[in-house]
Tab-separated table of C-alpha atoms in Angstrom:
chain	number	residue	atom	x	y	z
A	1117	MET	CA	-0.132	-0.076	-0.210
A	1118	TYR	CA	3.057	2.242	0.893
A	1119	GLY	CA	5.716	0.906	-1.013
A	1120	GLY	CA	7.989	-0.209	1.923
A	1121	TRP	CA	8.719	3.206	2.505
A	1122	THR	CA	10.137	3.475	6.155
A	1123	GLY	CA	8.687	5.706	9.136
A	1124	GLU	CA	11.909	5.514	11.516
A	1125	ILE	CA	14.161	8.287	11.589
A	1126	MET	CA	17.731	7.652	10.038
A	1127	GLU	CA	20.087	9.173	12.573
A	1128	ASN	CA	23.750	9.768	12.061
A	1129	ASP	CA	25.787	7.629	14.300
A	1130	ASP	CA	28.558	10.843	14.110
A	1131	ASP	CA	27.355	12.732	16.776
A	1132	THR	CA	29.464	15.711	15.861
A	1133	LYS	CA	27.814	18.819	15.511
A	1134	GLU	CA	28.746	22.261	14.140
A	1135	ASP	CA	27.525	25.580	16.289
A	1136	PRO	CA	25.742	27.754	14.713
A	1137	GLN	CA	28.367	30.071	13.247
A	1138	SER	CA	30.714	27.503	11.599
A	1139	GLN	CA	27.660	26.417	9.297
A	1140	VAL	CA	27.212	29.502	8.845
A	1141	LYS	CA	30.507	30.001	7.379
A	1142	ASN	CA	30.499	26.833	5.709
A	1143	SER	CA	27.175	27.945	4.069
A	1144	VAL	CA	28.411	30.630	2.380
A	1145	SER	CA	31.667	29.079	1.399
A	1146	MET	CA	31.157	28.898	-2.906
A	1147	GLU	CA	34.586	26.341	-3.265
A	1148	LYS	CA	33.204	23.485	-5.755
A	1149	ASN	CA	32.856	20.706	-2.710
A	1150	CYS	CA	30.673	22.222	-1.186
A	1151	CYS	CA	28.114	22.260	-3.951
A	1152	ASP	CA	29.851	19.474	-5.861
A	1153	GLU	CA	27.332	16.525	-4.285
A	1154	ASP	CA	24.221	14.990	-6.369
A	1155	THR	CA	22.457	14.479	-2.957
A	1156	PHE	CA	20.336	17.313	-0.947
A	1157	ARG	CA	18.243	16.599	2.300
A	1158	LEU	CA	14.695	18.030	2.565
A	1159	HIS	CA	12.861	18.747	5.632
A	1160	MET	CA	9.588	19.619	5.207
A	1161	VAL	CA	6.529	20.913	8.340
A	1162	THR	CA	2.841	21.277	7.702
A	1163	TRP	CA	1.350	22.581	11.294
A	1164	ASN	CA	-2.404	23.806	11.286
A	1165	VAL	CA	-1.736	26.467	14.056
A	1166	ALA	CA	-5.461	26.835	15.037
A	1167	THR	CA	-5.013	30.952	14.921
A	1168	ALA	CA	-2.222	30.398	17.885
A	1169	ASP	CA	0.847	32.289	18.382
A	1170	PRO	CA	4.113	30.550	17.995
A	1171	PRO	CA	5.318	28.810	21.007
A	1172	ASP	CA	8.874	30.057	22.059
A	1173	ASP	CA	11.139	27.350	20.900
A	1174	ILE	CA	10.850	25.544	17.462
A	1175	SER	CA	14.280	22.971	17.906
A	1176	SER	CA	12.697	20.311	17.970
A	1177	LEU	CA	10.052	20.826	15.424
A	1178	LEU	CA	13.033	21.596	12.898
A	1179	HIS	CA	15.720	18.804	14.294
A	1180	LEU	CA	18.305	21.792	14.996
A	1181	ASP	CA	19.887	19.908	16.957
A	1182	PHE	CA	20.717	16.672	15.019
A	1183	PRO	CA	23.638	15.669	13.275
A	1184	LYS	CA	22.554	15.590	9.589
A	1185	THR	CA	21.505	19.448	8.738
A	1186	PRO	CA	18.976	19.860	5.753
A	1187	ASP	CA	19.852	21.378	2.433
A	1188	LEU	CA	16.514	22.929	2.143
A	1189	TYR	CA	13.329	23.705	4.255
A	1190	VAL	CA	9.626	24.052	3.572
A	1191	ILE	CA	7.308	24.788	5.858
A	1192	GLY	CA	3.554	25.255	5.246
A	1193	LEU	CA	0.871	26.397	7.830
A	1194	GLN	CA	-2.632	26.780	7.946
A	1195	GLU	CA	-5.002	28.389	9.956
A	1196	VAL	CA	-2.428	31.543	11.047
A	1197	TYR	CA	-3.946	34.185	12.816
A	1198	SER	CA	-5.585	36.560	10.359
A	1199	ALA	CA	-8.136	38.527	11.542
A	1200	PRO	CA	-8.266	42.216	9.912
A	1201	HIS	CA	-5.937	44.214	11.870
A	1202	ARG	CA	-3.303	41.529	12.268
A	1203	PHE	CA	-3.330	40.270	8.821
A	1204	ILE	CA	-2.377	44.365	7.907
A	1205	ILE	CA	0.137	44.136	10.432
A	1206	ASP	CA	1.708	41.480	8.890
A	1207	MET	CA	1.419	42.423	5.030
A	1208	ALA	CA	2.959	46.111	6.464
A	1209	VAL	CA	6.175	44.518	8.348
A	1210	GLU	CA	6.681	40.543	9.013
A	1211	ASP	CA	3.952	37.841	10.798
A	1212	SER	CA	4.958	36.015	13.693
A	1213	TRP	CA	5.411	32.437	12.681
A	1214	SER	CA	8.029	33.930	9.787
A	1215	HIS	CA	9.862	35.790	12.498
A	1216	LEU	CA	10.119	32.825	14.094
A	1217	PHE	CA	11.586	30.626	11.380
A	1218	MET	CA	13.880	33.172	9.982
A	1219	SER	CA	15.374	33.780	13.363
A	1220	SER	CA	15.950	30.127	14.092
A	1221	LEU	CA	17.140	29.120	10.399
A	1222	ALA	CA	19.491	32.122	9.633
A	1223	PRO	CA	22.387	31.767	12.343
A	1224	ARG	CA	22.446	28.282	10.888
A	1225	GLY	CA	23.015	29.923	7.478
A	1226	TYR	CA	19.336	29.497	5.794
A	1227	LEU	CA	18.249	31.891	4.339
A	1228	LYS	CA	14.439	32.746	3.403
A	1229	VAL	CA	14.259	32.694	-0.342
A	1230	SER	CA	10.661	32.645	-0.862
A	1231	SER	CA	7.104	32.998	0.713
A	1232	ILE	CA	3.602	33.547	0.111
A	1233	ARG	CA	0.494	34.228	2.121
A	1234	MET	CA	-3.359	34.068	1.555
A	1235	GLN	CA	-4.819	34.826	4.871
A	1236	GLY	CA	-4.266	31.937	7.142
A	1237	LEU	CA	-2.172	30.102	4.548
A	1238	LEU	CA	1.535	30.928	4.598
A	1239	LEU	CA	5.099	28.893	2.974
A	1240	LEU	CA	7.950	29.301	3.177
A	1241	PHE	CA	11.047	28.163	1.763
A	1242	PHE	CA	14.817	27.963	3.516
A	1243	SER	CA	17.912	27.182	1.832
A	1244	LYS	CA	21.571	27.138	2.356
A	1245	LEU	CA	23.207	29.737	1.317
A	1246	ALA	CA	25.682	27.882	-0.734
A	1247	HIS	CA	22.663	26.168	-2.806
A	1248	VAL	CA	20.892	30.264	-3.416
A	1249	PRO	CA	22.536	30.965	-6.931
A	1250	PHE	CA	21.216	27.845	-8.568
A	1251	ILE	CA	17.295	28.357	-7.547
A	1252	ARG	CA	16.287	29.881	-9.833
A	1253	ASP	CA	12.619	31.171	-11.811
A	1254	ILE	CA	10.974	31.362	-8.532
A	1255	GLN	CA	7.162	32.046	-8.837
A	1256	ASP	CA	3.816	31.835	-6.808
A	1257	THR	CA	0.889	31.860	-6.511
A	1258	TYR	CA	-2.876	30.582	-4.686
A	1259	SER	CA	-6.317	29.797	-5.284
A	1260	ARG	CA	-8.801	30.269	-3.227
A	1261	THR	CA	-11.467	27.714	-2.420
A	1262	GLY	CA	-13.645	29.342	0.370
A	1263	ILE	CA	-17.086	30.335	-0.085
A	1264	SER	CA	-17.596	29.728	-3.134
A	1265	GLY	CA	-13.864	30.247	-4.300
A	1266	TYR	CA	-13.926	34.137	-2.970
A	1267	TRP	CA	-12.510	33.751	0.748
A	1268	GLY	CA	-9.569	32.659	0.912
A	1269	ASN	CA	-9.644	30.728	4.304
A	1270	LYS	CA	-9.642	27.779	2.440
A	1271	GLY	CA	-7.308	26.705	-0.361
A	1272	GLY	CA	-3.764	26.640	-1.691
A	1273	VAL	CA	-0.439	28.353	-1.857
A	1274	SER	CA	2.160	27.436	-4.292
A	1275	ILE	CA	5.867	28.119	-4.576
A	1276	ARG	CA	7.639	27.139	-7.701
A	1277	LEU	CA	11.413	27.129	-8.550
A	1278	SER	CA	14.051	25.646	-10.259
A	1279	PHE	CA	16.950	23.491	-8.431
A	1280	TYR	CA	19.975	23.098	-9.965
A	1281	GLY	CA	17.599	22.754	-13.308
A	1282	HIS	CA	15.101	20.534	-12.028
A	1283	MET	CA	11.970	22.126	-11.861
A	1284	LEU	CA	10.322	21.904	-8.285
A	1285	CYS	CA	6.707	22.624	-7.027
A	1286	PHE	CA	5.537	22.902	-3.300
A	1287	LEU	CA	1.690	22.845	-2.937
A	1288	ASN	CA	0.625	24.026	1.076
A	1289	CYS	CA	-3.830	23.268	1.331
A	1290	HIS	CA	-6.180	23.854	3.196
A	1291	LEU	CA	-8.952	21.913	1.889
A	1292	ALA	CA	-12.709	21.312	3.362
A	1293	ALA	CA	-13.397	19.850	6.438
A	1294	HIS	CA	-16.010	17.702	7.760
A	1295	MET	CA	-16.303	14.029	7.619
A	1296	GLN	CA	-19.081	13.852	4.820
A	1297	TYR	CA	-17.241	16.379	2.284
A	1298	ALA	CA	-14.600	13.306	1.151
A	1299	SER	CA	-15.390	14.266	-2.567
A	1300	GLN	CA	-15.303	17.999	-2.249
A	1301	ARG	CA	-11.739	17.956	-1.124
A	1302	VAL	CA	-10.666	15.794	-4.553
A	1303	ASP	CA	-12.868	18.263	-6.316
A	1304	GLU	CA	-11.343	21.585	-4.271
A	1305	PHE	CA	-7.638	19.796	-5.256
A	1306	GLU	CA	-8.309	19.189	-8.730
A	1307	TYR	CA	-9.141	23.107	-8.806
A	1308	ILE	CA	-6.293	24.234	-7.805
A	1309	LEU	CA	-4.453	21.791	-10.114
A	1310	ASP	CA	-6.664	23.910	-12.961
A	1311	THR	CA	-5.791	27.399	-11.706
A	1312	GLN	CA	-2.799	27.574	-10.669
A	1313	THR	CA	-0.596	28.793	-13.154
A	1314	PHE	CA	3.335	29.643	-13.546
A	1315	ASP	CA	5.265	30.762	-16.781
A	1316	PRO	CA	4.187	29.431	-19.761
A	1317	LYS	CA	7.533	28.399	-21.546
A	1318	LYS	CA	8.490	25.829	-19.157
A	1319	THR	CA	6.115	24.797	-16.638
A	1320	PRO	CA	2.664	26.384	-16.974
A	1321	HIS	CA	0.987	23.980	-14.543
A	1322	ILE	CA	1.626	22.387	-11.470
A	1323	LEU	CA	1.618	18.738	-12.801
A	1324	ASP	CA	4.040	19.825	-15.564
A	1325	HIS	CA	7.101	19.806	-12.686
A	1326	LYS	CA	9.218	17.216	-11.982
A	1327	LEU	CA	8.634	16.843	-8.686
A	1328	VAL	CA	5.734	18.184	-6.666
A	1329	PHE	CA	4.689	17.776	-3.329
A	1330	TRP	CA	1.246	18.079	-2.397
A	1331	PHE	CA	0.984	18.674	1.813
A	1332	GLY	CA	-1.376	20.913	4.092
A	1333	ASP	CA	-4.012	20.177	6.222
A	1334	LEU	CA	-6.235	18.034	3.830
A	1335	ASN	CA	-8.350	17.121	6.145
A	1336	PHE	CA	-9.451	13.801	4.894
A	1337	ARG	CA	-11.041	12.021	8.143
A	1338	ILE	CA	-11.204	8.074	9.474
A	1339	GLN	CA	-14.401	6.559	9.002
A	1340	ASP	CA	-17.099	4.365	9.270
A	1341	HIS	CA	-14.627	3.049	12.757
A	1342	GLY	CA	-16.565	3.952	16.473
A	1343	MET	CA	-14.174	6.277	18.767
A	1344	HIS	CA	-13.774	3.332	21.450
A	1345	PHE	CA	-12.342	0.908	18.415
A	1346	LEU	CA	-10.153	4.011	17.222
A	1347	ARG	CA	-9.002	5.119	20.413
A	1348	ASN	CA	-7.846	1.719	20.924
A	1349	CYS	CA	-6.005	1.350	18.153
A	1350	ILE	CA	-4.128	4.402	18.779
A	1351	THR	CA	-3.176	3.502	22.401
A	1352	SER	CA	-1.665	0.211	21.283
A	1353	HIS	CA	-0.281	1.386	18.424
A	1354	LYS	CA	-2.127	-0.769	15.592
A	1355	PHE	CA	-2.402	2.400	13.327
A	1356	ASN	CA	-2.132	-0.018	10.188
A	1357	LEU	CA	-6.012	-1.166	11.257
A	1358	LEU	CA	-7.220	2.272	10.655
A	1359	TRP	CA	-5.652	2.557	7.353
A	1360	SER	CA	-8.064	1.041	5.304
A	1361	LYS	CA	-10.997	3.617	6.344
A	1362	ASP	CA	-8.644	6.376	5.824
A	1363	GLN	CA	-10.823	8.918	3.404
A	1364	LEU	CA	-7.533	9.900	1.342
A	1365	THR	CA	-6.666	5.843	0.861
A	1366	MET	CA	-9.999	5.202	0.173
A	1367	MET	CA	-10.065	7.975	-2.177
A	1368	LYS	CA	-6.887	7.093	-3.782
A	1369	LYS	CA	-8.529	3.487	-4.915
A	1370	THR	CA	-10.897	5.597	-7.492
A	1371	GLU	CA	-9.266	8.827	-8.554
A	1372	ALA	CA	-6.974	8.333	-10.716
A	1373	LEU	CA	-5.247	11.934	-10.173
A	1374	LEU	CA	-4.720	10.526	-6.485
A	1375	GLN	CA	-2.610	7.433	-7.596
A	1376	GLU	CA	-0.062	9.638	-9.035
A	1377	PHE	CA	1.203	10.922	-5.914
A	1378	ASP	CA	3.063	8.753	-3.240
A	1379	GLU	CA	2.569	9.265	0.960
A	1380	GLY	CA	5.052	7.104	3.726
A	1381	PRO	CA	3.238	5.281	6.011
A	1382	LEU	CA	0.842	6.658	8.663
A	1383	ASP	CA	3.071	5.194	11.925
A	1384	PHE	CA	1.996	8.187	13.689
A	1385	GLN	CA	-0.798	8.911	16.487
A	1386	PRO	CA	-3.722	11.440	14.075
A	1387	THR	CA	-2.740	14.313	14.480
A	1388	TYR	CA	-5.855	16.069	15.097
A	1389	LYS	CA	-7.997	16.944	16.927
A	1390	PHE	CA	-6.737	17.586	20.483
A	1391	ASN	CA	-7.071	19.079	23.478
A	1392	ARG	CA	-4.837	22.233	23.499
A	1393	PHE	CA	-1.708	22.018	25.377
A	1394	SER	CA	-2.610	18.491	25.733
A	1395	ASP	CA	-1.865	14.985	24.209
A	1396	CYS	CA	-5.477	14.052	24.958
A	1397	TYR	CA	-7.652	13.534	21.934
A	1398	ASP	CA	-11.032	15.948	22.112
A	1399	SER	CA	-12.481	15.755	25.306
A	1400	SER	CA	-14.938	19.018	24.324
A	1401	GLY	CA	-18.395	18.288	23.308
A	1402	LYS	CA	-18.278	17.699	20.042
A	1403	MET	CA	-16.033	14.607	20.681
A	1404	ARG	CA	-14.222	14.927	17.515
A	1405	LYS	CA	-12.572	11.509	16.170
A	1406	PRO	CA	-8.745	11.410	15.819
A	1407	ALA	CA	-7.948	11.603	11.953
A	1408	TRP	CA	-5.032	12.200	10.236
A	1409	THR	CA	-6.069	15.371	8.326
A	1410	ASP	CA	-2.491	16.908	8.359
A	1411	ARG	CA	-0.401	15.007	5.754
A	1412	ILE	CA	2.717	15.231	2.888
A	1413	LEU	CA	2.576	13.714	-0.545
A	1414	TRP	CA	4.500	13.867	-3.247
A	1415	ARG	CA	4.694	13.062	-7.072
A	1416	VAL	CA	7.964	12.973	-9.304
A	1417	LYS	CA	6.492	13.392	-12.645
A	1418	PRO	CA	6.248	10.053	-15.181
A	1419	LYS	CA	9.083	9.574	-18.136
A	1420	GLU	CA	7.426	10.661	-21.752
A	1421	PRO	CA	6.562	7.741	-23.715
A	1422	PRO	CA	8.886	7.161	-26.258
A	1423	PRO	CA	8.093	8.383	-29.579
A	1424	GLU	CA	6.377	5.798	-31.522
A	1425	GLU	CA	8.186	4.701	-34.748
A	1426	GLU	CA	5.237	5.148	-37.713
A	1427	LYS	CA	4.687	9.127	-38.408
A	1428	ASP	CA	1.029	10.327	-38.438
A	1429	GLU	CA	-0.026	12.656	-40.298
A	1430	ASP	CA	-1.902	14.389	-37.727
A	1431	ARG	CA	0.498	14.399	-35.502
A	1432	ASP	CA	2.037	17.751	-33.731
A	1433	SER	CA	5.569	17.853	-34.868
A	1434	GLY	CA	6.312	20.415	-32.205
A	1435	LEU	CA	4.614	18.517	-29.566
A	1436	ASP	CA	6.901	15.443	-30.248
A	1437	GLU	CA	9.573	17.670	-30.667
A	1438	LYS	CA	9.224	18.809	-27.185
A	1439	ASN	CA	8.268	15.249	-26.091
A	1440	THR	CA	11.573	14.320	-27.046
A	1441	LYS	CA	13.631	16.846	-25.862
A	1442	ASN	CA	12.009	15.720	-22.583
A	1443	GLN	CA	13.012	12.523	-22.845
A	1444	GLN	CA	16.824	13.453	-23.299
A	1445	GLU	CA	16.332	15.837	-20.654
A	1446	GLU	CA	14.975	12.666	-18.294
A	1447	GLU	CA	17.891	10.091	-19.206
A	1448	GLU	CA	20.567	12.513	-19.067
A	1449	PHE	CA	19.717	14.592	-15.887
A	1450	PRO	CA	17.805	11.716	-13.514
A	1451	LEU	CA	15.873	13.046	-9.875
A	1452	LYS	CA	14.944	10.573	-7.793
A	1453	LEU	CA	12.914	11.094	-4.212
A	1454	LYS	CA	13.491	9.029	-0.838
A	1455	GLN	CA	11.725	9.584	2.156
A	1456	ASP	CA	13.302	8.902	5.427
A	1457	SER	CA	10.829	10.053	7.692
A	1458	TYR	CA	7.465	10.606	8.172
A	1459	THR	CA	6.298	11.200	11.949
A	1460	SER	CA	4.223	13.654	13.744
A	1461	ASN	CA	6.378	16.155	16.917
A	1462	MET	CA	3.954	15.318	20.088
A	1463	GLU	CA	5.746	17.905	21.834
A	1464	TYR	CA	3.931	21.114	21.114
A	1465	GLY	CA	0.400	22.131	22.338
A	1466	VAL	CA	-0.284	25.689	20.931
A	1467	SER	CA	-2.967	24.202	18.292
A	1468	ASP	CA	-5.794	21.103	18.237
A	1469	HIS	CA	-2.984	19.857	15.308
A	1470	LYS	CA	0.049	18.062	15.736
A	1471	PRO	CA	2.693	19.191	12.932
A	1472	VAL	CA	3.338	16.754	10.404
A	1473	ILE	CA	7.165	16.030	9.780
A	1474	GLY	CA	8.778	14.445	6.308
A	1475	ILE	CA	12.662	14.206	5.980
A	1476	PHE	CA	13.542	13.406	2.378
A	1477	THR	CA	16.985	12.980	0.329
A	1478	LEU	CA	16.474	14.437	-3.312
A	1479	GLU	CA	19.205	12.323	-5.953
A	1480	LEU	CA	19.331	14.598	-8.714
A	1481	ARG	CA	22.486	15.390	-11.482
A	1482	LYS	CA	22.928	19.245	-11.849
A	1483	MET	CA	22.061	20.744	-14.365
A	1484	TYR	CA	24.799	23.122	-13.962
A	1485	GLU	CA	27.263	24.076	-11.370
A	1486	THR	CA	28.634	27.449	-11.795
A	1487	PRO	CA	26.950	30.435	-10.844
A	1488	LEU	CA	25.868	33.501	-13.302
A	1489	VAL	CA	28.189	35.894	-11.503
A	1490	ARG	CA	31.067	35.721	-9.312
A	1491	VAL	CA	31.212	38.729	-6.878
A	1492	CYS	CA	33.930	39.643	-4.317
A	1493	ALA	CA	35.362	42.611	-2.399
A	1494	GLU	CA	38.143	44.387	-3.300
A	1495	GLY	CA	40.956	45.155	-1.299
A	1496	GLU	CA	39.968	45.948	2.611
A	1497	TRP	CA	36.520	47.084	3.394
A	1498	SER	CA	35.955	49.771	6.562
A	1499	ALA	CA	33.811	52.801	6.755
A	1500	ASP	CA	37.206	55.205	6.556
A	1501	PHE	CA	36.946	54.787	2.641
A	1502	ASP	CA	35.331	54.058	-0.443
A	1503	ALA	CA	35.034	50.734	-1.223
A	1504	MET	CA	35.190	48.471	-4.532
A	1505	VAL	CA	33.156	45.698	-5.896
A	1506	ILE	CA	34.381	43.161	-8.538
A	1507	TYR	CA	31.935	40.895	-10.121
A	1508	SER	CA	32.703	39.064	-13.760
A	1509	PRO	CA	29.811	37.342	-15.194
A	1510	LEU	CA	30.550	33.424	-15.716
A	1511	GLN	CA	27.333	32.350	-18.093
A	1512	PRO	CA	25.370	34.575	-19.821
A	1513	PHE	CA	22.054	36.047	-18.367
A	1514	PRO	CA	19.519	38.708	-18.597
A	1515	SER	CA	21.316	41.655	-17.037
A	1516	SER	CA	20.012	44.476	-16.893
A	1517	ALA	CA	20.325	48.073	-15.132
A	1518	TRP	CA	18.290	47.467	-12.476
A	1519	ASP	CA	20.787	44.730	-11.198
A	1520	TRP	CA	22.130	45.396	-7.786
A	1521	ILE	CA	24.839	44.510	-5.288
A	1522	GLY	CA	23.778	44.001	-1.571
A	1523	LEU	CA	26.086	44.307	1.106
A	1524	TYR	CA	24.887	41.814	3.744
A	1525	LYS	CA	25.671	40.277	7.365
A	1526	VAL	CA	26.897	36.859	7.123
A	1527	GLY	CA	23.866	35.114	8.879
A	1528	PHE	CA	21.457	37.317	7.067
A	1529	ARG	CA	17.706	36.047	6.589
A	1530	SER	CA	16.416	37.220	3.601
A	1531	VAL	CA	17.443	39.216	0.090
A	1532	SER	CA	15.468	42.442	1.821
A	1533	ASP	CA	18.273	42.181	4.911
A	1534	TYR	CA	20.914	43.982	3.277
A	1535	ILE	CA	22.592	47.084	4.932
A	1536	THR	CA	23.405	48.569	1.703
A	1537	TYR	CA	23.485	48.464	-1.883
A	1538	THR	CA	24.661	49.737	-5.212
A	1539	TRP	CA	23.488	49.945	-8.641
A	1540	VAL	CA	25.754	47.566	-11.291
A	1541	LYS	CA	25.106	50.118	-13.633
A	1542	ASP	CA	24.957	53.355	-12.231
A	1543	ASP	CA	27.838	53.166	-9.763
A	1544	GLU	CA	30.158	51.262	-12.253
A	1545	VAL	CA	33.635	52.614	-12.543
A	1546	SER	CA	35.470	50.716	-15.285
A	1547	PHE	CA	34.805	47.513	-16.820
A	1548	ASN	CA	35.911	45.044	-19.850
A	1549	ASP	CA	35.035	41.846	-21.269
A	1550	GLU	CA	35.593	39.808	-18.527
A	1551	LEU	CA	35.454	41.917	-15.105
A	1552	THR	CA	33.408	44.831	-13.770
A	1553	GLN	CA	34.218	47.501	-10.877
A	1554	VAL	CA	31.503	49.005	-8.762
A	1555	TYR	CA	31.819	51.632	-5.856
A	1556	VAL	CA	30.407	51.767	-2.635
A	1557	SER	CA	30.374	55.167	-0.564
A	1558	LYS	CA	32.089	55.300	3.353
A	1559	ASP	CA	29.035	56.338	3.906
A	1560	GLU	CA	27.083	53.174	3.363
A	1561	ILE	CA	29.340	50.953	4.959
A	1562	PRO	CA	28.904	50.232	8.405
A	1563	ALA	CA	31.275	52.154	11.288
A	1564	LEU	CA	31.325	48.861	13.369
A	1565	GLY	CA	32.771	46.548	10.734
A	1566	GLY	CA	32.029	42.812	10.752
A	1567	GLU	CA	31.736	39.540	8.476
A	1568	CYS	CA	29.579	40.386	5.476
A	1569	VAL	CA	28.993	38.551	2.133
A	1570	LEU	CA	27.853	40.254	-1.332
A	1571	CYS	CA	24.665	38.832	-3.346
A	1572	TYR	CA	24.168	40.073	-6.421
A	1573	TYR	CA	20.198	40.416	-7.449
A	1574	CYS	CA	18.906	39.981	-10.923
A	1575	SER	CA	16.098	41.890	-11.501
A	1576	THR	CA	15.279	40.437	-14.557
A	1577	LEU	CA	15.980	36.452	-12.886
A	1578	GLN	CA	14.255	38.147	-9.659
A	1579	CYS	CA	16.886	36.204	-7.728
A	1580	ILE	CA	20.316	35.964	-6.100
A	1581	VAL	CA	22.614	34.794	-9.176
A	1582	GLY	CA	26.111	35.089	-7.443
A	1583	ILE	CA	27.154	35.260	-3.848
A	1584	SER	CA	30.843	36.186	-2.380
A	1585	SER	CA	33.036	34.568	0.451
A	1586	PRO	CA	32.381	35.936	3.556
A	1587	PHE	CA	35.109	38.679	4.259
A	1588	LYS	CA	35.481	41.521	7.232
A	1589	VAL	CA	34.625	44.956	7.200
A	1590	HIS	CA	37.212	46.485	9.477
A	1591	GLU	CA	35.963	48.700	12.416
A	1592	SER	CA	36.218	52.237	11.455
A	1593	LYS	CA	39.171	54.048	13.269
A	1594	VAL	CA	37.845	57.636	12.507
A	1595	ALA	CA	34.949	56.484	14.462
A	1596	VAL	CA	36.775	55.437	17.362
A	1597	GLU	CA	38.845	58.288	17.671
A	1598	GLU	CA	35.661	60.661	17.536
A	1599	GLY	CA	33.897	58.230	20.273
A	1600	LEU	CA	31.308	56.869	17.863
A	1601	ALA	CA	32.580	53.290	18.660
A	1602	PRO	CA	33.860	52.021	21.232
A	1603	GLU	CA	37.711	50.167	20.764
A	1604	ASN	CA	36.257	46.998	21.824
A	1605	ILE	CA	33.029	46.892	19.510
A	1606	ASP	CA	33.414	44.803	16.901
A	1607	GLY	CA	30.215	43.562	15.139
A	1608	LEU	CA	27.335	44.958	13.133
A	1609	GLU	CA	24.775	43.705	15.535
A	1610	LYS	CA	25.966	45.809	17.986
A	1611	ALA	CA	25.490	48.823	15.785
A	1612	SER	CA	21.780	47.657	14.783
């Protein structure tokens, strides 16, 4: 039924752990051996947070103390508090959940590459900094399914991107509630797939992507069984006795679309519905039946069928050419996915749902290993004199006058966290066919110095296409002499 996927966490016997600062420096190193492996670790979380404020600590949720560190984090939340006044504030600044995840992951060398929110639905994508120049074609979109498609309390939000040339899509859904609406949930899923579109040149629809993750509060219930039998099976950990009456499992038998998606075994407690701050299931007057409402499924795109030998006069030659090209790409650049762990985390009680965690190993052959741009700081940097940035294109790309290079503190959280930036054309000093110098005013450089990196942002591609190695911005001697910066302070954290 579940294809033999293991539900156990695969742990590394090596207990050696890197401190956060070392993780940051290792992740920003652009040496070839940092990005040369073709195996990547993906950590996914889905959690209906039931309008609650976030807990104080999410180390356990993100496995921050585990020896194996993920390359990518994908977090999908449902029912983030979205009352009108809070939603407006969150749009203007940053919601408390995003803030917590960014604050927890940035010191360990992860950057928030993309995010999208539709009312209570929130999707966040994080990557180790070393992979960021190889993440391109980033787009996001959403579909409403609440109140006849006009309200966003239900629906789906998605982020799609190219990871080393392979097109991936992550779809976070919150589907219709209640036992009797299993068919409606499938209809909503199909509606979301039909309505969400992207750049038509490559992968216009969700199912055109090489790898799709479908996850969230899918709201499928366990039907037919009585409460007493349900709770006995859960208490005795005989979860397999409940699988045949899980609505999603039942619907997969008749729905061809659902059969294209895989899921690991449900070898963990149903994650809904709990009394808050408790491991006890609903004891209110409603006495909701426990259910695996919170799920993570995936679909690897089926291989293109081989072209027919005989020519058909009515055949679309352009389509044949495209299919042949796709088939050649699949053979030359394969992609495989293995699930290492699929479980819930019973530690968190702020919601009536428990979070679900999926750990995956993504194996692929990179379509490219060189960033589009090499960028570095020239000479010594401090606020005592103007500085220079050198960059050189390593591959053709759609550069423009709107491209810019940002100065960031090591451990920055997102592309908007720059200390300062310089336009690559307006502030250009000199150039030749191989490299270009760009000027940075000393007034823009932090007086207290610190460990920094430079990032080249391509406005046309809307992503970072080059990152420098970390370098030190020295404390300003002039500022110290004038009493603006104590001699024993050297760091951007104090400056801010």
